[in-house]
Coordinates of C-alpha atoms and ligand atoms in Angstrom, one line a residue:
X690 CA 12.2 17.4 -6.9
X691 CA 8.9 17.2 -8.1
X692 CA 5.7 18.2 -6.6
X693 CA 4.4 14.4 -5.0
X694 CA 8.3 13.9 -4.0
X695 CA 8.7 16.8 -1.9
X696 CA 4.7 16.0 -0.6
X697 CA 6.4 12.6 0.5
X698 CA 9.5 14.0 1.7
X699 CA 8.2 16.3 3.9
X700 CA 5.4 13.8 5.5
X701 CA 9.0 12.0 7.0
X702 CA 10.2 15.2 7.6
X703 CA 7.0 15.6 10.0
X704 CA 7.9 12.2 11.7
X705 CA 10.0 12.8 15.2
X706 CA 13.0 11.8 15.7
X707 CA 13.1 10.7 12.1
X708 CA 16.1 10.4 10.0
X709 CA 16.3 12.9 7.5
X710 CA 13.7 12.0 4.8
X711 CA 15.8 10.1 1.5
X712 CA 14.7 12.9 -1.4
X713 CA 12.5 10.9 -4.2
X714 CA 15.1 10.9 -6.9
X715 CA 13.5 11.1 -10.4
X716 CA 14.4 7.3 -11.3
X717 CA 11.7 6.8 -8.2
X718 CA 8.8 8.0 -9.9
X719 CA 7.4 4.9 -12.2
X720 CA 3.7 6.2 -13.2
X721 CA 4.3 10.1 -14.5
X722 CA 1.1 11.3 -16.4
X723 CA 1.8 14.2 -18.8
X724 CA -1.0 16.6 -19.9
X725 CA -3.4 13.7 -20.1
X726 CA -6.6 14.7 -21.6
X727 CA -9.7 13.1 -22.7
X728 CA -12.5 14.4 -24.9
X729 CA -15.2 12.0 -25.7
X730 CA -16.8 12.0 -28.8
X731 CA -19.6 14.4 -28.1
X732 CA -17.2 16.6 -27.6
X733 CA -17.3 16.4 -23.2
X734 CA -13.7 17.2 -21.8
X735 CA -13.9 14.6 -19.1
X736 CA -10.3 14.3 -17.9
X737 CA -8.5 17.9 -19.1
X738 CA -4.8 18.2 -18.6
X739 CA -4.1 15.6 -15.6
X740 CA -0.5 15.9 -14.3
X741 CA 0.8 13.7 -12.0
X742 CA 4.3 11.8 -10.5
X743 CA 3.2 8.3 -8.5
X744 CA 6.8 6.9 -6.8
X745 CA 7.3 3.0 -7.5
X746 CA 5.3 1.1 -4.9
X747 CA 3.2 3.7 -3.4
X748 CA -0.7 3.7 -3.3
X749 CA -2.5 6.8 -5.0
X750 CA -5.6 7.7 -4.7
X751 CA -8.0 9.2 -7.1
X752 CA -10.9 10.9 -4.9
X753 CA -13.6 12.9 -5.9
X754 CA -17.3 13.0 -6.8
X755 CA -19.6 11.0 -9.0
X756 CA -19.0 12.4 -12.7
X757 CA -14.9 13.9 -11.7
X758 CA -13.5 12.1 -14.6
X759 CA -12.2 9.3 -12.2
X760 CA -12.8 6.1 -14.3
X761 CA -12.4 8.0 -17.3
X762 CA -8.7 8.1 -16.1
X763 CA -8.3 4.8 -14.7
X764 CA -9.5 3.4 -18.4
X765 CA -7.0 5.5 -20.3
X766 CA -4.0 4.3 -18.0
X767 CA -5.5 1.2 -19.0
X768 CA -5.7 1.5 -22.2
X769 CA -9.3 1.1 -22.6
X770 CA -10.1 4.4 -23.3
X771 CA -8.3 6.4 -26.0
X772 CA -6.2 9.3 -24.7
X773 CA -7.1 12.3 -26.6
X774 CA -4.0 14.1 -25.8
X775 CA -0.8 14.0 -23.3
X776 CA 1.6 10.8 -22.1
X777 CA 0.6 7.9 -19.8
X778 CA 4.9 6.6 -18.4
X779 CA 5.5 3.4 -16.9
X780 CA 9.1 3.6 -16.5
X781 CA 10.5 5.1 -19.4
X782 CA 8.0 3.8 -21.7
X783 CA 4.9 6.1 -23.0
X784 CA 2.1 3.6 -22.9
X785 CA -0.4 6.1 -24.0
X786 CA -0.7 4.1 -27.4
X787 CA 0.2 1.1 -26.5
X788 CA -2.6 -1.9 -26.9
X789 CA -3.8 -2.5 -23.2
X790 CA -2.7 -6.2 -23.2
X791 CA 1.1 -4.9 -23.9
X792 CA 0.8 -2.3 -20.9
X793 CA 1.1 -5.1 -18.3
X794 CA -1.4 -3.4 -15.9
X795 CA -4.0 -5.1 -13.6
X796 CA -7.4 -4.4 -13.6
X797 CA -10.2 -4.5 -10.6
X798 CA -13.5 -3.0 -11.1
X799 CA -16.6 -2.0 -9.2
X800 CA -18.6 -5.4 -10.7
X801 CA -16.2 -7.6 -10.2
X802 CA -16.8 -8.6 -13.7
X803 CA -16.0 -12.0 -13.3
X804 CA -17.2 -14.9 -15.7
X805 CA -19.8 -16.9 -14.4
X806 CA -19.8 -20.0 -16.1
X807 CA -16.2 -20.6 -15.5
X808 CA -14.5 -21.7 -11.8
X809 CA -12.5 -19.6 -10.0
X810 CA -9.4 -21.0 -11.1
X811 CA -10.8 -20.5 -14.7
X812 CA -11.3 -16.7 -13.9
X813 CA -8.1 -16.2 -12.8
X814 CA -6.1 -18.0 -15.2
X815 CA -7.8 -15.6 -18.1
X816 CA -5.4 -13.2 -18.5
X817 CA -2.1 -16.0 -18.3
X818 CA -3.5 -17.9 -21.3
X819 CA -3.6 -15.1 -23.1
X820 CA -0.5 -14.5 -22.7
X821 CA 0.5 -17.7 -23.8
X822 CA 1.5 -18.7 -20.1
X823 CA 1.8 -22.9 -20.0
X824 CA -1.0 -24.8 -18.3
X825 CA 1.3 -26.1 -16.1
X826 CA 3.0 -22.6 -14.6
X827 CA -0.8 -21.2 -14.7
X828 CA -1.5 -23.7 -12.2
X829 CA 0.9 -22.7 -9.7
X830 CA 0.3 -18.8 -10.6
X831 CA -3.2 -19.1 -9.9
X832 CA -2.7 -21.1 -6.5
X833 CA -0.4 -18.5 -5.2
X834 CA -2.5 -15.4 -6.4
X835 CA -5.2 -17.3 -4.1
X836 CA -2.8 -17.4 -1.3
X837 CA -2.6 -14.0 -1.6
X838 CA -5.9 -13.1 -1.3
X839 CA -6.4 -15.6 1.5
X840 CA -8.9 -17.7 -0.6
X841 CA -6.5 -21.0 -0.6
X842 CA -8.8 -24.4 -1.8
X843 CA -11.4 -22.1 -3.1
X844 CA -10.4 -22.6 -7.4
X845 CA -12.8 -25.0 -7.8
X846 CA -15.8 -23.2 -6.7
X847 CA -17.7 -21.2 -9.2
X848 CA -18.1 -17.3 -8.2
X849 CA -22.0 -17.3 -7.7
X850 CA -21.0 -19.4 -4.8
X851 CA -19.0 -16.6 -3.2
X852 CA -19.9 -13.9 -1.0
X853 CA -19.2 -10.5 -2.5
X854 CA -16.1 -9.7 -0.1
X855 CA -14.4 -13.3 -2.0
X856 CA -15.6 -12.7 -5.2
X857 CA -13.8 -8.8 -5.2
X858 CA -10.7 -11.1 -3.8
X859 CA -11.1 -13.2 -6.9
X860 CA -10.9 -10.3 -8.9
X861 CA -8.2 -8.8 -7.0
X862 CA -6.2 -12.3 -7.6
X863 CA -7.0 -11.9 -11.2
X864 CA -5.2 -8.8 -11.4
X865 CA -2.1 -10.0 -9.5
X866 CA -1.5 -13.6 -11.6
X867 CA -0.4 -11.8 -14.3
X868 CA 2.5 -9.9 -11.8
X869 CA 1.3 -6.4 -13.3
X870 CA 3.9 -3.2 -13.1
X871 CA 0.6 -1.2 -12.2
X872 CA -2.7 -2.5 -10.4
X873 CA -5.7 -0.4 -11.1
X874 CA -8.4 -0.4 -8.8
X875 CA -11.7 1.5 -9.8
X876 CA -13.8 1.8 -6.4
X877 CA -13.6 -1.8 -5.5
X878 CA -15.2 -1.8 -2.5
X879 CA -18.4 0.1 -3.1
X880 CA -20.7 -2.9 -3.3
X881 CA -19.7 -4.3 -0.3
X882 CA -21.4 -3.8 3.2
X883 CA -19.7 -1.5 5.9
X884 CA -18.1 -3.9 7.9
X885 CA -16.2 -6.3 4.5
X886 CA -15.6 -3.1 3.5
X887 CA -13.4 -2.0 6.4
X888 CA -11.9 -5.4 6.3
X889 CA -11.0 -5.0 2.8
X890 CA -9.2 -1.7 3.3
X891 CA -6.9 -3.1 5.5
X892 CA -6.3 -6.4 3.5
X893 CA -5.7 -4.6 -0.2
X894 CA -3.6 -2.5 1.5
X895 CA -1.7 -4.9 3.2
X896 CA -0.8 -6.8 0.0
X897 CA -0.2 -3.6 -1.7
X898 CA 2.3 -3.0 0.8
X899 CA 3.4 -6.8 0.8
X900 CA 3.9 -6.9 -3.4
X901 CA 4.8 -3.0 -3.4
X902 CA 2.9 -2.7 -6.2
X903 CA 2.6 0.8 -7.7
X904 CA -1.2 1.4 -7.6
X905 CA -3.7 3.8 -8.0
X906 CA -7.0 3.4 -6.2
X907 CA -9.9 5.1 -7.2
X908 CA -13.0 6.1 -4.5
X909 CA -15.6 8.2 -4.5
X910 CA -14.9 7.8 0.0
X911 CA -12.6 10.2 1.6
X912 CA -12.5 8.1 4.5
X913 CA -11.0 5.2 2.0
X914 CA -8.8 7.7 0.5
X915 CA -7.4 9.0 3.6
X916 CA -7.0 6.0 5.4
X917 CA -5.2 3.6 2.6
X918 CA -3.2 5.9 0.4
X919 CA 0.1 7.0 0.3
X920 CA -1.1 9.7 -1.6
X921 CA -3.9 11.6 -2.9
X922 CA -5.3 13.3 -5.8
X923 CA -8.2 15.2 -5.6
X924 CA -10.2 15.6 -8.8
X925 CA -12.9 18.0 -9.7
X926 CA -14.3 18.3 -13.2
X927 CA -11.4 16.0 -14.8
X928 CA -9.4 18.8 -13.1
X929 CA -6.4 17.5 -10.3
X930 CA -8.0 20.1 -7.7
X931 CA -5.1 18.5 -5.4
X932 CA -2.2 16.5 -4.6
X933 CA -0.6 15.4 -1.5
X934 CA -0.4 13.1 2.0
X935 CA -3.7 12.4 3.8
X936 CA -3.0 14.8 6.1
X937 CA -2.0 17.4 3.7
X938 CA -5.6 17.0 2.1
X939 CA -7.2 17.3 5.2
X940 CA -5.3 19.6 7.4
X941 CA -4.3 22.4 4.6
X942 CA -6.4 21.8 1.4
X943 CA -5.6 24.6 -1.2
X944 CA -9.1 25.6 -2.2
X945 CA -12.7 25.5 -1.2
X946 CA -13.4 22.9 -3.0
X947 CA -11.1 20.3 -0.8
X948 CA -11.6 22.3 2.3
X949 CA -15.5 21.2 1.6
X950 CA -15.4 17.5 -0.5
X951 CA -12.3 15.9 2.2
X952 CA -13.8 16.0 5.9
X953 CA -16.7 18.7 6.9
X954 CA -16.5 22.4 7.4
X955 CA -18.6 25.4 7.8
X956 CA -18.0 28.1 5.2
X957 CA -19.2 31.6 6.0
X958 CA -18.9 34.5 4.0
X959 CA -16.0 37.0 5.1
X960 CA -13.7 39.6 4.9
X961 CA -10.4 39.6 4.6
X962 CA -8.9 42.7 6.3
X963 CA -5.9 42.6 7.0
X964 CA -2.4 40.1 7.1
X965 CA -4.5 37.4 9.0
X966 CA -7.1 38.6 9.8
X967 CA -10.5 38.3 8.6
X968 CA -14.1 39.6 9.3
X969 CA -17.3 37.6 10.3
X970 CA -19.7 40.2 10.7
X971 CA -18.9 42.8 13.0
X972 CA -16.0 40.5 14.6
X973 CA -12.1 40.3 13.2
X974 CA -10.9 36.8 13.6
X975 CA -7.2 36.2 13.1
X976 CA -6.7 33.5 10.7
X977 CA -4.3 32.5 7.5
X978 CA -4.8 34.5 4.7
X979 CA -2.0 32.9 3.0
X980 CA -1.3 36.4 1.1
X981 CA -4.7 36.7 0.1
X982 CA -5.2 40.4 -0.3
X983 CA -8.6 42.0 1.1
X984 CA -11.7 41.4 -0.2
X985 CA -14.6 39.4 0.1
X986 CA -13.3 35.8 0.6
X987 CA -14.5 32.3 2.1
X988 CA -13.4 30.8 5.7
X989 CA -13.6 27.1 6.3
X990 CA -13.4 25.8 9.6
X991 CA -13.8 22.2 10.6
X992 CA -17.3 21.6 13.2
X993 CA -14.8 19.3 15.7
X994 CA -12.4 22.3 15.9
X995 CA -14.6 24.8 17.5
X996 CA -14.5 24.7 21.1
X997 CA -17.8 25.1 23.8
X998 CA -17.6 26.6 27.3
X999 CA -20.2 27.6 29.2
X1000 CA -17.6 30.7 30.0
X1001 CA -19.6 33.5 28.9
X1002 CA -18.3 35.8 31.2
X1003 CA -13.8 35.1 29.9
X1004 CA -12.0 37.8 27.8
X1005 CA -13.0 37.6 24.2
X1006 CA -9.4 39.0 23.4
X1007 CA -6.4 37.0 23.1
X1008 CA -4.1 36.1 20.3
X1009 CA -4.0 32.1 20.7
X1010 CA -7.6 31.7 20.1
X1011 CA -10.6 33.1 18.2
X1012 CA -13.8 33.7 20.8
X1013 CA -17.4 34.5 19.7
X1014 CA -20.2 34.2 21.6
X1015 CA -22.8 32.5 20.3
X1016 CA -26.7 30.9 21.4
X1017 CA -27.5 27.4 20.4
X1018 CA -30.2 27.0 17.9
X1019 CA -30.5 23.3 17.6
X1020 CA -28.9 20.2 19.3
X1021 CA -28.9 16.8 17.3
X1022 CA -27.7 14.1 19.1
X1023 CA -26.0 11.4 16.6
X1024 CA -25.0 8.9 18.9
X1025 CA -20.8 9.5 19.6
X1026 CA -21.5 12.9 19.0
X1027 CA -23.6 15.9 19.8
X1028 CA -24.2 18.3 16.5
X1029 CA -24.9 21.9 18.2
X1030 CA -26.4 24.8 15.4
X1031 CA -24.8 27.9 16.8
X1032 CA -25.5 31.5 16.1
X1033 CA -22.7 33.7 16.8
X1034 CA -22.6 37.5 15.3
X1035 CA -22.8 37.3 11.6
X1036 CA -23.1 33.4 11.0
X1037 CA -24.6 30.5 12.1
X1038 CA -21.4 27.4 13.2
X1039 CA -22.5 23.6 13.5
X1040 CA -20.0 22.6 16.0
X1041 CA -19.6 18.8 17.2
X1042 CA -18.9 17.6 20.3
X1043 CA -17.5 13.7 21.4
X1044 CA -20.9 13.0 23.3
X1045 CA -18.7 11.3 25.6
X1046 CA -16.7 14.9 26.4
X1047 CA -18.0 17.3 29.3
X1048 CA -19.8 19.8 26.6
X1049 CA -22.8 17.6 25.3
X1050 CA -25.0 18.9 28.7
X1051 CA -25.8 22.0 26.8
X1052 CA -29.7 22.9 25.6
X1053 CA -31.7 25.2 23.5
X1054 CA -31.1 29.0 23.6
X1055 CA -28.2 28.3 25.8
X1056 CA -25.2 31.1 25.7
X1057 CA -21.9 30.6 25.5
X1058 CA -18.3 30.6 23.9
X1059 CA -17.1 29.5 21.1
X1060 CA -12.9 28.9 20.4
X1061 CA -11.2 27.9 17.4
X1062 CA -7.5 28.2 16.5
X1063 CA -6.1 30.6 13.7
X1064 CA -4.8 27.5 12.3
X1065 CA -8.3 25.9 11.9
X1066 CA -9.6 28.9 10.1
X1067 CA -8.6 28.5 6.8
X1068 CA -9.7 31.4 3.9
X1069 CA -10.4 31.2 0.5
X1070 CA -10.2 33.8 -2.0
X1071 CA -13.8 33.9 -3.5
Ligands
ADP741 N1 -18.6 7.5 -23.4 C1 -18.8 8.7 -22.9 N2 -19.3 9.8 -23.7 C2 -19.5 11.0 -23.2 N3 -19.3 11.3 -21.9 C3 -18.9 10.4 -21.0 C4 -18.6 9.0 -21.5 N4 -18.2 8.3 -20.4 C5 -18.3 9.1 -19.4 N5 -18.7 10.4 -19.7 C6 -18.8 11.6 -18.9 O1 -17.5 11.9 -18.4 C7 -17.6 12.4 -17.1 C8 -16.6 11.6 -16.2 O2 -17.1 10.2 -16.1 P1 -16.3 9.2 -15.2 O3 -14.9 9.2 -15.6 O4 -17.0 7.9 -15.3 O5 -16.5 9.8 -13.8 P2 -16.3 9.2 -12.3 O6 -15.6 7.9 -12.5 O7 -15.4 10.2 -11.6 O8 -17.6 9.1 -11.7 C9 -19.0 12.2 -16.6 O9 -19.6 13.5 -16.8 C10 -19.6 11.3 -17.6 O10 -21.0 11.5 -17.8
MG742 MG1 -16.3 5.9 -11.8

């Protein structure tokens, strides 16, 4: 089994009561890209030896920061960016030089990069005339693809007369007319407003899951990545920093980086001394060291996974929990929850707190105790 199958076997695995999870065979995998590499002209490695196994009619996501090598990828699966080196499979066939027209893959970007002048049925019908689809079949294609996007009537209309959220639709029925074996989104929903774009989520997702269409999604959002994909890669520097479930990301990321760009976390210098157990300061927290060996290191713990109790006087000792004392140095109230600076013995902690919860009466230079699990103290080599 490859890496993503056993990622998605074991997310099943995780579900009570479930039956046992069906292994991915090989024959499951449909998008496998091998050692792909680009290096633009001036010489900029901006995708450098991706590797990666997407299952037939899951949703991937690519997440990571402005400049990752996100689009870069995106456009070589494409075809619209030469691959300077490695293997782009669909299937059994290696598209990587293949001319993008013969890849059958649907597009969406950003800009929905729709043509003005022409309706929305004109749009959408692009891609079947050039593929010599007959004006007659194109008409029912296109109708349907507007079903689908829940834009039914609207082919006459031209897309300046569209809000954003419709026009992206458009763009997304553009895509599926031509009954791609891949959809490609590249951040499709960054120019729309908060709430379209929550809408959106839900509705791609849904006909992704309706068509189980193999796609890959890429964001710039962890909160886009977490909540629509199947699966999902983490990029840094056209590097794959990670791959796996949502929760796989977010509850056990493999290095700093993930730990820091998927959710929030405090990271504070320590010391690994021990099996599981690590140094802030004067203190020795247990923790996973995951066979780290001593030294200097990173830990990472999560602001919503610390504990407050005014219980300054309870046994800092026990082997469930880590405890530190600590005095608040700033309280910032951000509406659902309460952001609380702490100073405990060797580093400072922002710890957050549902406003709604019992602990958001505490002030300024208040005292008091601080609890995290082992679990949620994750440690980094440096
Ligand atoms: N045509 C190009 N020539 C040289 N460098 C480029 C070119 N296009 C993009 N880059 C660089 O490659 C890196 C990755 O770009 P891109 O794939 O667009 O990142 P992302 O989509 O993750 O923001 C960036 O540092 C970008 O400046
Ligand atoms: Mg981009």
């Amino acid at each position: 089994m490859g890496k993503l199958m056993q990622t998605l076997a074991s997310r099943d695995d995780a579900r009570p009561n479930a039956l046992p999870p069906a292994a991915f065979e090989a024959d499951d995998v449909f998008l496998r890209l091998r050692g792909l590499t680009k290096r633009y002209d001036n010489g900029f490695v901006a995708v450098d030896n991706l590797n990666l196994d997407l299952p037939k009619g899951k949703l991937l996501g690519l997440l990571g920061p402005s400049g990752c090598g996100k689009t870069t990828t995106l456009r070589m699966i494409a075809g619209l960016n030469s691959v300077t080196d490695g293997n782009i499979l669909i299937g059994d066939d290696d598209v990587a030089r293949t001319a993008p027209h013969k890849r059958d893959i649907g597009l969406v970007f950003q800009s929905y990069a729709l043509f003005p002048h022409m309706t929305v049925a004109e749009n959408i019908a692009f891609g079947l005339d050039m593929r010599g689809i007959s004006k007659h079949e194109a008409r029912g294609r296109v109708e349907e693809a507007l079903e689908m996007v829940r834009l039914p009537g609207y082919g006459n209309r031209k897309p300046k007369e569209m809000s954003g959220g419709q026009q992206q639709r458009v763009a997304l029925a553009r895509a599926l007319v031509i009954r791609p074996r891949i959809l490609l989104l590249d951040e499709p929903l960054s120019n729309l407003d908060a709430k379209l774009r929550d809408e959106m989520r839900i509705e791609i997702r849904e006909i992704q899951k309706r068509l189980s269409i193999t796609t890959v999604f890429v964001t710039h959002d962890q909160v886009e990545a977490l909540t629509m994909c199947d699966v999902v890669g983490v990029m840094n520097g056209g590097k794959l920093a990670q791959l796996g479930t949502p929760e796989e990301i977010y509850e056990k990321p493999e290095n700093l980086f993930v730990a820091q760009f998927v959710g929030r976390a405090n990271v504070i210098d320590c010391e690994i001394v021990g099996k599981d157990q690590a140094k802030i300061g004067p203190t020795v927290y247990r923790c996973d060291t995951k066979g780290l060996s001593s030294g200097a290191a990173k830990a990472a713990i999560r602001p919503h996974r610390i504990s407050l109790t005014p219980d300054r006087d309870r046994a800092l000792v026990s082997n469930a929990t880590n405890s530190a004392r600590g005095r608040i140095n700033r309280v910032t109230y951000i509406g659902d929850i309460v952001q609380y600076d702490i100073a405990i013995d060797g580093a400072t902690l922002k710890i957050e707190v549902p406003t709604a919860s019992a602990g958001h009466g505490f002030g300024d230079g208040d005292t008091l105790l601080c609890e995290w699990k082992p679990q949620d103290m994750l440690v980094f080599g440096r």
